[in-house]
mmCIF file of C-alpha atoms in Angstrom:
data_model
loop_
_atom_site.group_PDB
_atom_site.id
_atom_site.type_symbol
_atom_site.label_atom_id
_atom_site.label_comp_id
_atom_site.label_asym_id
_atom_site.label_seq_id
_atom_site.Cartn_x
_atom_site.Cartn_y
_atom_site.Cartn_z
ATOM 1 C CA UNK A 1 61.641 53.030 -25.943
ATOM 2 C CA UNK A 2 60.693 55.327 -28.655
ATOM 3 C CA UNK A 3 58.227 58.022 -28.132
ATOM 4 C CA UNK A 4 55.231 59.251 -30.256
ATOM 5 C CA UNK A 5 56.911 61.900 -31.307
ATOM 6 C CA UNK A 6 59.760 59.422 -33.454
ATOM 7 C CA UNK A 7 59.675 57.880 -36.069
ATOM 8 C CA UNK A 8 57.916 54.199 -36.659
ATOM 9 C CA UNK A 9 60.263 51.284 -35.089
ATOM 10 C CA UNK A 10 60.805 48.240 -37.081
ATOM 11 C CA UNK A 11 62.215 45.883 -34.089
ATOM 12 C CA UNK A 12 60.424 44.456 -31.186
ATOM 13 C CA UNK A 13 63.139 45.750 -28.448
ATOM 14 C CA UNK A 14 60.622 47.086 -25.979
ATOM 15 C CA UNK A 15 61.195 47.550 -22.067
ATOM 16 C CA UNK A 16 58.931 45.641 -20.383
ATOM 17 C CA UNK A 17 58.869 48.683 -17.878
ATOM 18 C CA UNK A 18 57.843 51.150 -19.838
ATOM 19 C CA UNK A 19 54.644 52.801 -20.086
ATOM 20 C CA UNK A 20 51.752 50.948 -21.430
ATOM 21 C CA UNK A 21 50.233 52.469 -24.616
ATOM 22 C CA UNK A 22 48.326 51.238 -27.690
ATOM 23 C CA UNK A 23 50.707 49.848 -29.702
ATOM 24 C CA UNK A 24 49.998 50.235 -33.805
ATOM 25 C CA UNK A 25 50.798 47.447 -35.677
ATOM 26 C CA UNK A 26 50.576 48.143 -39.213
ATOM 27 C CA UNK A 27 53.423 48.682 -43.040
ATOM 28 C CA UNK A 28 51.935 51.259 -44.826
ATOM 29 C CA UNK A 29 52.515 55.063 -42.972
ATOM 30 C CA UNK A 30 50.479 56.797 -45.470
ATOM 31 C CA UNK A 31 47.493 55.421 -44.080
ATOM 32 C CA UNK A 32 48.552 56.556 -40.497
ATOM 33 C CA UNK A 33 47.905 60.242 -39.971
ATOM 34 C CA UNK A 34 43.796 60.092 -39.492
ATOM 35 C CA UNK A 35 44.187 57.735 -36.447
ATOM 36 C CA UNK A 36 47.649 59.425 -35.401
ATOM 37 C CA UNK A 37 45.399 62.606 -35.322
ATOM 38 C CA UNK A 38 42.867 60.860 -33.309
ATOM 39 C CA UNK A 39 44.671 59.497 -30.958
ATOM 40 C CA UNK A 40 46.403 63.064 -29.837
ATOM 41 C CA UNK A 41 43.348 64.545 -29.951
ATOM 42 C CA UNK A 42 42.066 61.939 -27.342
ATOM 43 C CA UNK A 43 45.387 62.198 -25.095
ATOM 44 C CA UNK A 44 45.767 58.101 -26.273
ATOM 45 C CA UNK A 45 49.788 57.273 -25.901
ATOM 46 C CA UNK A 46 50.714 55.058 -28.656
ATOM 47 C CA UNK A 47 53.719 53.908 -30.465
ATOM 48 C CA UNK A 48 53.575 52.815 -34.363
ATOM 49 C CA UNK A 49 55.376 49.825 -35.199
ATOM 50 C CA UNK A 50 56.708 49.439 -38.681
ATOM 51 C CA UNK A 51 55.982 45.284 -39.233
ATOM 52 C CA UNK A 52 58.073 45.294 -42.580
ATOM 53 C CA UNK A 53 61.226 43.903 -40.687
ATOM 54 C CA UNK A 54 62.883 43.283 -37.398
ATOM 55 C CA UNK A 55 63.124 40.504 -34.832
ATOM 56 C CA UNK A 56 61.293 39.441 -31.928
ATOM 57 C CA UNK A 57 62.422 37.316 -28.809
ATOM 58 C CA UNK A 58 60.290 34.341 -28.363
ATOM 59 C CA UNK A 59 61.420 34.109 -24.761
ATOM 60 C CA UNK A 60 61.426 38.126 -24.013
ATOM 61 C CA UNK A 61 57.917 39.419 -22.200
ATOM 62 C CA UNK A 62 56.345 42.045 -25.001
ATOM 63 C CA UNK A 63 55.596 45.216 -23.717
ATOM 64 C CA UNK A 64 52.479 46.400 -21.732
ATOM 65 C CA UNK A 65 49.448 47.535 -23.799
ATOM 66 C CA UNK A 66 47.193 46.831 -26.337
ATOM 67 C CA UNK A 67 48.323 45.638 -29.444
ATOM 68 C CA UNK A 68 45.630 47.334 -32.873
ATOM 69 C CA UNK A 69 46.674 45.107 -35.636
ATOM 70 C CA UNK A 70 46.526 47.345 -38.776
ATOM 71 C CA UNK A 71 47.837 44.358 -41.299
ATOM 72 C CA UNK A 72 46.565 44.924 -44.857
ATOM 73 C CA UNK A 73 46.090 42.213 -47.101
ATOM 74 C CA UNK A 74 47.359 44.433 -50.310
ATOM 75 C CA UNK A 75 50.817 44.698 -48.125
ATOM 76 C CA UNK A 76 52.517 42.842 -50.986
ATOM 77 C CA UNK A 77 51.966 45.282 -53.390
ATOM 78 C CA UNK A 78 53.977 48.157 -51.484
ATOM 79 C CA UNK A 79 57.153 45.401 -51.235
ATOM 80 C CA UNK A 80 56.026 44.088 -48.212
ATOM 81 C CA UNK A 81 55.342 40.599 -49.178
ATOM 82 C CA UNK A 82 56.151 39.173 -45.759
ATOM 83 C CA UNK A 83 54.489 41.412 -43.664
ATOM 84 C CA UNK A 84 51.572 38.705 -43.301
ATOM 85 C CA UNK A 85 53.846 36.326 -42.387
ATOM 86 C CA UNK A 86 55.890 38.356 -39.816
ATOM 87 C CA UNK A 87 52.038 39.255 -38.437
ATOM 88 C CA UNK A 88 51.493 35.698 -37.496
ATOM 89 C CA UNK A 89 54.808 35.047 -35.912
ATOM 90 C CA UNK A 90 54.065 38.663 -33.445
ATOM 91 C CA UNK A 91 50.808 38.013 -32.705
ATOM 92 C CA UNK A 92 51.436 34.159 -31.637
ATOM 93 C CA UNK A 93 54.084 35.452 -29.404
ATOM 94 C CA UNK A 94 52.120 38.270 -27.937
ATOM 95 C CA UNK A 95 48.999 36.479 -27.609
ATOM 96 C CA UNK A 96 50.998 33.571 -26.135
ATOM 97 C CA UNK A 97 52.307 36.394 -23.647
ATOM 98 C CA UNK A 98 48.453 36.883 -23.206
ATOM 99 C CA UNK A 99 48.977 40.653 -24.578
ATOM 100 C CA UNK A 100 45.369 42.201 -25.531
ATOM 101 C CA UNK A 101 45.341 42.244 -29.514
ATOM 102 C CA UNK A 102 43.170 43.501 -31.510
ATOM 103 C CA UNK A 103 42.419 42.388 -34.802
ATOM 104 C CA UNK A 104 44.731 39.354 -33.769
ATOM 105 C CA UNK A 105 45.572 35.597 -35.308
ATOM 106 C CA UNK A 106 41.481 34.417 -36.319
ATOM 107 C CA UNK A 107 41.167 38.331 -37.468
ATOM 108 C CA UNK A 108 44.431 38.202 -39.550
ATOM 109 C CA UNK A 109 43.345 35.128 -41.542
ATOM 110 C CA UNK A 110 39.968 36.779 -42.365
ATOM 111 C CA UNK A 111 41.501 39.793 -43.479
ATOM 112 C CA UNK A 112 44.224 37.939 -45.852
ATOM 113 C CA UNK A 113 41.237 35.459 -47.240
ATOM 114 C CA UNK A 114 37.978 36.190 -49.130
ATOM 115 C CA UNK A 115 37.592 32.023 -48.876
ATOM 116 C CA UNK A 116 37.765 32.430 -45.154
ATOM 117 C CA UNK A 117 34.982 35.459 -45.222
ATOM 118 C CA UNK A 118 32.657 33.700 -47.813
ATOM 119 C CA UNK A 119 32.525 31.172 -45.899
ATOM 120 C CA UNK A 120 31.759 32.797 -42.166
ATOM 121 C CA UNK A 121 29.306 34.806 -44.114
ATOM 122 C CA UNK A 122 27.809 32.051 -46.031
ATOM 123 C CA UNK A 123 27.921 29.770 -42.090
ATOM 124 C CA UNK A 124 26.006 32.716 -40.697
ATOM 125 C CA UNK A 125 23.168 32.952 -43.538
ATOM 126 C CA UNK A 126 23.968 35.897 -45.529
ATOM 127 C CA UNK A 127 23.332 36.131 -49.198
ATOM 128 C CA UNK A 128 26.939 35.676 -51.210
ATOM 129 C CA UNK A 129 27.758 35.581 -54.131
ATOM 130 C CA UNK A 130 28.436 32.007 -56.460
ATOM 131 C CA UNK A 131 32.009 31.785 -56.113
ATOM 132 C CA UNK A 132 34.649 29.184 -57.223
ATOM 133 C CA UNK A 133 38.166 29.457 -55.667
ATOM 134 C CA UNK A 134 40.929 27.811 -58.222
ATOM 135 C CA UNK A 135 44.207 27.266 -57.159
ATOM 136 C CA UNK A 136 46.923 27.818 -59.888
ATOM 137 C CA UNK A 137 46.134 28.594 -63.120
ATOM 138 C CA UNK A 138 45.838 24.737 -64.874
ATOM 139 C CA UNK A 139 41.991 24.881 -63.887
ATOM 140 C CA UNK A 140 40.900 28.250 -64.826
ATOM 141 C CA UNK A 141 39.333 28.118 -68.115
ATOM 142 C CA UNK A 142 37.107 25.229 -67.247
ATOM 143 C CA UNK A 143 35.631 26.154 -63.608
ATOM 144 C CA UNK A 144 34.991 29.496 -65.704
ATOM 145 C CA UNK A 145 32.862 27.673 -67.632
ATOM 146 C CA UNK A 146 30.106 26.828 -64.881
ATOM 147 C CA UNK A 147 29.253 30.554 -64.585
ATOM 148 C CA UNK A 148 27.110 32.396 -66.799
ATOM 149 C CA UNK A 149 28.820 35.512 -68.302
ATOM 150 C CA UNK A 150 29.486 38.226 -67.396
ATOM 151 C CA UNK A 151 31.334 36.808 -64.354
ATOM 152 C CA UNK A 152 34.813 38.790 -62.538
ATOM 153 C CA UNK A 153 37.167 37.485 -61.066
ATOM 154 C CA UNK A 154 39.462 38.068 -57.894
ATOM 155 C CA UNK A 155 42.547 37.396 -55.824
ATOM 156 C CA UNK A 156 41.777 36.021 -52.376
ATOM 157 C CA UNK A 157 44.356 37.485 -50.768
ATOM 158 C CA UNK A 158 42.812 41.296 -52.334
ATOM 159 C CA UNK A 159 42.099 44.428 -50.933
ATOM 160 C CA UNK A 160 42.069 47.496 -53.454
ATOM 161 C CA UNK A 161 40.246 45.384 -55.640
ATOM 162 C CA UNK A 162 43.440 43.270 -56.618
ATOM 163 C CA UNK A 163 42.944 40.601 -59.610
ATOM 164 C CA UNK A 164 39.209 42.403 -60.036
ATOM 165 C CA UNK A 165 38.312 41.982 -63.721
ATOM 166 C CA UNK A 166 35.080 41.238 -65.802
ATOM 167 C CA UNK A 167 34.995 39.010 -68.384
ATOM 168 C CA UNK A 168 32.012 39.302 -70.902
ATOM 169 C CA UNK A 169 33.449 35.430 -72.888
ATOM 170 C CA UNK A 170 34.571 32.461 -71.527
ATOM 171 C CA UNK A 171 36.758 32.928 -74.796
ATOM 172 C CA UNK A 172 38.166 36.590 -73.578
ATOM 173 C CA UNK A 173 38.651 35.141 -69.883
ATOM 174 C CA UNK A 174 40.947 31.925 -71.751
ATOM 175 C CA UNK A 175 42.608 34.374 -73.918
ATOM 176 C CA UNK A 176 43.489 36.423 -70.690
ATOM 177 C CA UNK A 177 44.509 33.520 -68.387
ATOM 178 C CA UNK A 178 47.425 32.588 -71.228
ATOM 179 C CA UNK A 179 48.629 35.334 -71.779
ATOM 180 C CA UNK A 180 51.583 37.408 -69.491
ATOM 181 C CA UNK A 181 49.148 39.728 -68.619
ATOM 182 C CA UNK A 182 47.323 37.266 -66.014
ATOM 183 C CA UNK A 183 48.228 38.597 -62.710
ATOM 184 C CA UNK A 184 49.380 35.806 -60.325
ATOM 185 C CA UNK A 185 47.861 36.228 -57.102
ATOM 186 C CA UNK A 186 50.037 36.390 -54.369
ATOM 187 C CA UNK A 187 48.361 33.148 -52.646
ATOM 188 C CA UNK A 188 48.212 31.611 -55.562
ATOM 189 C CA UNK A 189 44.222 31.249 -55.162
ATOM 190 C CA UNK A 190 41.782 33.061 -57.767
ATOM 191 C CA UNK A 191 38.293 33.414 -57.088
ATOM 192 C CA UNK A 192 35.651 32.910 -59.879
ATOM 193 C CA UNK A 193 32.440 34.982 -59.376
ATOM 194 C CA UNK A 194 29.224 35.833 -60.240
ATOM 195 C CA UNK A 195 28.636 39.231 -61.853
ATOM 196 C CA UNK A 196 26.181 41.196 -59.875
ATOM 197 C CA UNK A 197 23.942 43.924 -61.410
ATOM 198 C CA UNK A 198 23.296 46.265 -58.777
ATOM 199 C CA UNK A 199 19.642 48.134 -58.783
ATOM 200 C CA UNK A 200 21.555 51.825 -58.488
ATOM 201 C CA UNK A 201 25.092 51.932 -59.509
ATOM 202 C CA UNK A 202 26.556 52.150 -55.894
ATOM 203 C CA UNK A 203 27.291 49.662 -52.980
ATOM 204 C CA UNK A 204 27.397 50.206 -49.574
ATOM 205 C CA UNK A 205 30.068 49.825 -47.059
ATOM 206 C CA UNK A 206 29.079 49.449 -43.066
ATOM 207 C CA UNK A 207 31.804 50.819 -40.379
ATOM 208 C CA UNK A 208 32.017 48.885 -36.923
ATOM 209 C CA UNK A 209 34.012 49.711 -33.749
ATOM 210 C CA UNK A 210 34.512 47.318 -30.823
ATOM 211 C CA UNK A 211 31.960 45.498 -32.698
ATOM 212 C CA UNK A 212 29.029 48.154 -33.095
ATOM 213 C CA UNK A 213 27.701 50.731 -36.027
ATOM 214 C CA UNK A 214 29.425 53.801 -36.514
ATOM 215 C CA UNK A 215 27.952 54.802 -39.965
ATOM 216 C CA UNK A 216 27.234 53.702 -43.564
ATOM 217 C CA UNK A 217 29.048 55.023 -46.807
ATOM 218 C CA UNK A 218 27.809 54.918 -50.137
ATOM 219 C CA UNK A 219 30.573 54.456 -52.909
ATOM 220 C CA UNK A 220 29.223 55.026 -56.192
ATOM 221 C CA UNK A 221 30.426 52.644 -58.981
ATOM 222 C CA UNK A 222 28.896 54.067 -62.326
ATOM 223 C CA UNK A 223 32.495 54.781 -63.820
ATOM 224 C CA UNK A 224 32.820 50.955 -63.532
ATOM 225 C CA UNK A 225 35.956 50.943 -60.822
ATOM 226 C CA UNK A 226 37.106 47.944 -58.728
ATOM 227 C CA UNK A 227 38.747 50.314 -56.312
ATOM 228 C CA UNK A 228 37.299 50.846 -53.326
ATOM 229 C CA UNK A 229 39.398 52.156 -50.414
ATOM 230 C CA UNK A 230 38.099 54.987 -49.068
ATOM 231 C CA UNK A 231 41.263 56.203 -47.695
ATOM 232 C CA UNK A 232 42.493 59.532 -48.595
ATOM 233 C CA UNK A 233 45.915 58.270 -50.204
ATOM 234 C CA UNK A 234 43.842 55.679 -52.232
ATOM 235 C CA UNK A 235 41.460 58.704 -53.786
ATOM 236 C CA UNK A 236 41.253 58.592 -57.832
ATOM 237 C CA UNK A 237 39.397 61.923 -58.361
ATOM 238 C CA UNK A 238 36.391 61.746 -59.932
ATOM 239 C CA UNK A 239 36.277 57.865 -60.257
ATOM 240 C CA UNK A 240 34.481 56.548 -56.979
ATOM 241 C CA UNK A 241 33.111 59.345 -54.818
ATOM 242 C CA UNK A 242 32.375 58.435 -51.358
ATOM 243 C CA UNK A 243 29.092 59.578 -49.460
ATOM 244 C CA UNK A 244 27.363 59.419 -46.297
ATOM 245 C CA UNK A 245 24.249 57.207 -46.255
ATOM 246 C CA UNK A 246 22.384 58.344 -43.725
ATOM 247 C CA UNK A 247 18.803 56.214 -44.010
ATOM 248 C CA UNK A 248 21.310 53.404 -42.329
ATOM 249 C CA UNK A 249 21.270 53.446 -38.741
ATOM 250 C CA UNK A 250 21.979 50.994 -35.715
ATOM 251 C CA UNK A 251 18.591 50.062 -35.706
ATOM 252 C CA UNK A 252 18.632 48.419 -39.487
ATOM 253 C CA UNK A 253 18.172 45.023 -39.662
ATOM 254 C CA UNK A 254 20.908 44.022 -41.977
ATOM 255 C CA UNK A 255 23.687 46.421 -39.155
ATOM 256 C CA UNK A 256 22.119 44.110 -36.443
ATOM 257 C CA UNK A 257 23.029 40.879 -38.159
ATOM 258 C CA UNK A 258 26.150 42.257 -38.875
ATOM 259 C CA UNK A 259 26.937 43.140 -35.434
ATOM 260 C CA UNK A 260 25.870 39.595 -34.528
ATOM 261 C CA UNK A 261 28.239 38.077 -37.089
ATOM 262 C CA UNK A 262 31.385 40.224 -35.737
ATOM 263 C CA UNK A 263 30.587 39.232 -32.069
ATOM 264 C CA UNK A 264 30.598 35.875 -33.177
ATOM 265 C CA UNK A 265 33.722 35.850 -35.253
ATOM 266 C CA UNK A 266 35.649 38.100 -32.357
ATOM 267 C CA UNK A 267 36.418 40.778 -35.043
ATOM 268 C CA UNK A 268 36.338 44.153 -33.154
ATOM 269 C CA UNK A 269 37.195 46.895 -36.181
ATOM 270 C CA UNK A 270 35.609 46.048 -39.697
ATOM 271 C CA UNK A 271 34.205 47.531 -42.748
ATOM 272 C CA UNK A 272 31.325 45.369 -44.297
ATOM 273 C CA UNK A 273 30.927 45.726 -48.093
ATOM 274 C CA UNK A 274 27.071 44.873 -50.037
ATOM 275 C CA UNK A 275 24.987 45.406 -53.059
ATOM 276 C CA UNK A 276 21.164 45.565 -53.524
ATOM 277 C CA UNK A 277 21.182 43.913 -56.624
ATOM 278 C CA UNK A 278 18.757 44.524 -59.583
ATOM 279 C CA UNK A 279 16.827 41.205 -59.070
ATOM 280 C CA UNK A 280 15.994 41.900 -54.701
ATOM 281 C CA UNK A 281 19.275 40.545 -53.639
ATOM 282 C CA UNK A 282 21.209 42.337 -50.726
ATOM 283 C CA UNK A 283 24.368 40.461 -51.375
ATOM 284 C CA UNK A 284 27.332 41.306 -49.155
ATOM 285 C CA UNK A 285 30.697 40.247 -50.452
ATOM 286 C CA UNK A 286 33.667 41.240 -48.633
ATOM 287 C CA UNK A 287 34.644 42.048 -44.812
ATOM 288 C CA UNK A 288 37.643 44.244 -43.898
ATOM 289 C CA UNK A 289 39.229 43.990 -40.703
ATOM 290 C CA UNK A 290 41.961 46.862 -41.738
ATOM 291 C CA UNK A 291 39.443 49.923 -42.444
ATOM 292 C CA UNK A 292 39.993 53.145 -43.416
ATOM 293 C CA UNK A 293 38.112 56.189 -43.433
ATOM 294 C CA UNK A 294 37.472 58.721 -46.770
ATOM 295 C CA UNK A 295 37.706 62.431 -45.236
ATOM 296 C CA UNK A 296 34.527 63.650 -47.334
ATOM 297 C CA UNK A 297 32.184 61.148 -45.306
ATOM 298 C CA UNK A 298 34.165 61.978 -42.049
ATOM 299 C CA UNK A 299 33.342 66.015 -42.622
ATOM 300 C CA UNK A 300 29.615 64.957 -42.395
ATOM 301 C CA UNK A 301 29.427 61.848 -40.567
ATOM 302 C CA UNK A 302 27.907 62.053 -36.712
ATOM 303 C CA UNK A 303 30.589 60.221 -35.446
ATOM 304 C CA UNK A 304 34.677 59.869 -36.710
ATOM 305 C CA UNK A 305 35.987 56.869 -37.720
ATOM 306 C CA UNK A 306 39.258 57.445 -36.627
ATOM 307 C CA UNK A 307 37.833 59.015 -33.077
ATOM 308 C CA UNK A 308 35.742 56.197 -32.572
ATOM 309 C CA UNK A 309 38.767 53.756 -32.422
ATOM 310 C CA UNK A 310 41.174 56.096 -30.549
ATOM 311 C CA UNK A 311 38.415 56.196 -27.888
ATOM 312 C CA UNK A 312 37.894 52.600 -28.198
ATOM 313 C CA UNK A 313 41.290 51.450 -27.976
ATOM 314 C CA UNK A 314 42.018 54.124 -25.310
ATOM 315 C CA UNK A 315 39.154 52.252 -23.157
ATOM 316 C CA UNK A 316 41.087 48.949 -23.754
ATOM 317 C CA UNK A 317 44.437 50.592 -22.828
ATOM 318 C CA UNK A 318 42.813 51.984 -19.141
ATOM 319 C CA UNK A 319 41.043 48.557 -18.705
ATOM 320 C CA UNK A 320 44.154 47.035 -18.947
ATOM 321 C CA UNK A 321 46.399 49.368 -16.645
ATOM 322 C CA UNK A 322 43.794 49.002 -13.882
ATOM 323 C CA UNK A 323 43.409 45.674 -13.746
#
């Protein structure tokens, strides 16, 4: 078995013996060292697995633990296009092993589909906004037409804000879909959307752990960026600074609902994303179930992120020794 103190595995071939840690499920290592951190500063054995190859035995008991998926639905732009696949296939078998996951099979199609979170936000009675999802490129021009522009448009398998463009003509947005600068999306689904016009040029991003509040960040978008990981490898400087927003607590309204929604859906770690638009709206628009933390909120925040889930996950990990 390979220890925390190797490198990532990329194969499933775990003694069933061994000792029972969290087990990190995730492709992209640069996002790794805030939980890593976390998790020895807790005294929380873990083990990272690398899901970007490998092989499993359907018929072989996984090892004891709890399993934190950390799948990302931008995976296919670091090469691993089949990471989301080879996610499904683990967590079927480990959940069919009845292995504690978390962030397992109903999470993982959330994460990899803004249709699936539309519509569990829209079935749960939160403002969204108009959206059209077109599948290939043939019908593009012509669902474009039944917005109003400006409109934007994105992938629905996104994250980073993948496929995120505004179009200010229905003539601009044809021009763009014929030409080999359209970027395919790597489900093949685009998502046609309303342009909202936020009243202050900033939206607001919610953090949840085992389903409750841990804080609120403010990302300001007056430079006009799509990009919105907070994560320290996904910093532009001086494009989208990140900041604590403090007049959001557990007791706000909008954090409650949210927490209701989560508990509903079974998602345990998340990131909620809104706007308070210009015309009263408070619109929210995207859920991540892989979240990451910016270090500039964390150095002011009242809780960590990262420390939040290594204690969280650590509490899982205990439960399930003991039992």
């Amino acid at each position: 078995m390979t220890s925390v103190e190797d490198h990532p595995v990329a194969a499933w071939s775990f003694a069933t013996d061994a000792e029972p840690r969290v087990h990190v499920v995730h492709e992209n290592p640069d996002w790794f060292p805030p939980f890593e951190a976390a998790f020895r500063a807790q005294g929380v054995s873990f083990q990272e697995v690398l899901l970007t190859g490998g092989s499993i035995d359907l018929d072989a008991e996984p090892a004891p633990g709890v399993y934190w998926s950390r799948l990302s639905a931008s995976a296919h732009t670091r090469d691993h296009a089949r990471t989301k696949e080879f996610t499904r296939a683990v967590f079927a078998w480990l959940e069919g092993w009845g292995r504690r996951v978390v962030g397992g099979t109903g999470v993982v199609e959330l994460e990899v589909s803004k249709v699936a979170q539309h519509a569990l936000l829209r079935r749960h009675g939160f403002d969204v906004p108009r959206t059209l999802a077109v599948f290939g490129r043939e019908d593009l021009p012509a669902r474009a037409r039944e917005l109003e522009v400006p409109f934007i448009t994105k992938h629905n398998q996104g994250g980073k804000g993948l496929g995120v463009r505004r179009f200010d003509t229905h003539e601009d947005f044809d021009a763009y879909v014929a030409s080999p600068e359209f970027e395919e999306p790597a489900d093949g689904t685009t998502l046609l959307q309303e342009f909202l016009r936020s009243a202050e040029p900033f939206v607001t991003r919610a953090e949840f752990v085992g389903g409750r509040f841990v804080y609120a960040v403010r990302v300001d978008t007056s430079a006009g960026s799509f990009e919105l990981c907070p994560a320290d490898a996904c910093e532009v400087p001086e494009v989208v600074p990140f900041a604590l927003r403090e007049e959001i607590t557990a007791e706000h309204p909008l954090v409650r609902r949210y927490e209701e929604l989560l508990a509903a859906a079974g998602v345990e770690i998340a990131g909620i994303e809104f706007m308070e638009t210009a015309d009263g709206r408070t619109v929210t628009y995207d859920i991540n179930t892989n979240t990451n933390y910016n270090p500039a909120v964390e150095a002011v925040a009242p809780r960590s992120g990262p420390g939040e889930i290594a204690r969280y996950l650590g509490d899982l990990l205990r439960a399930e020794t003991s039992s």
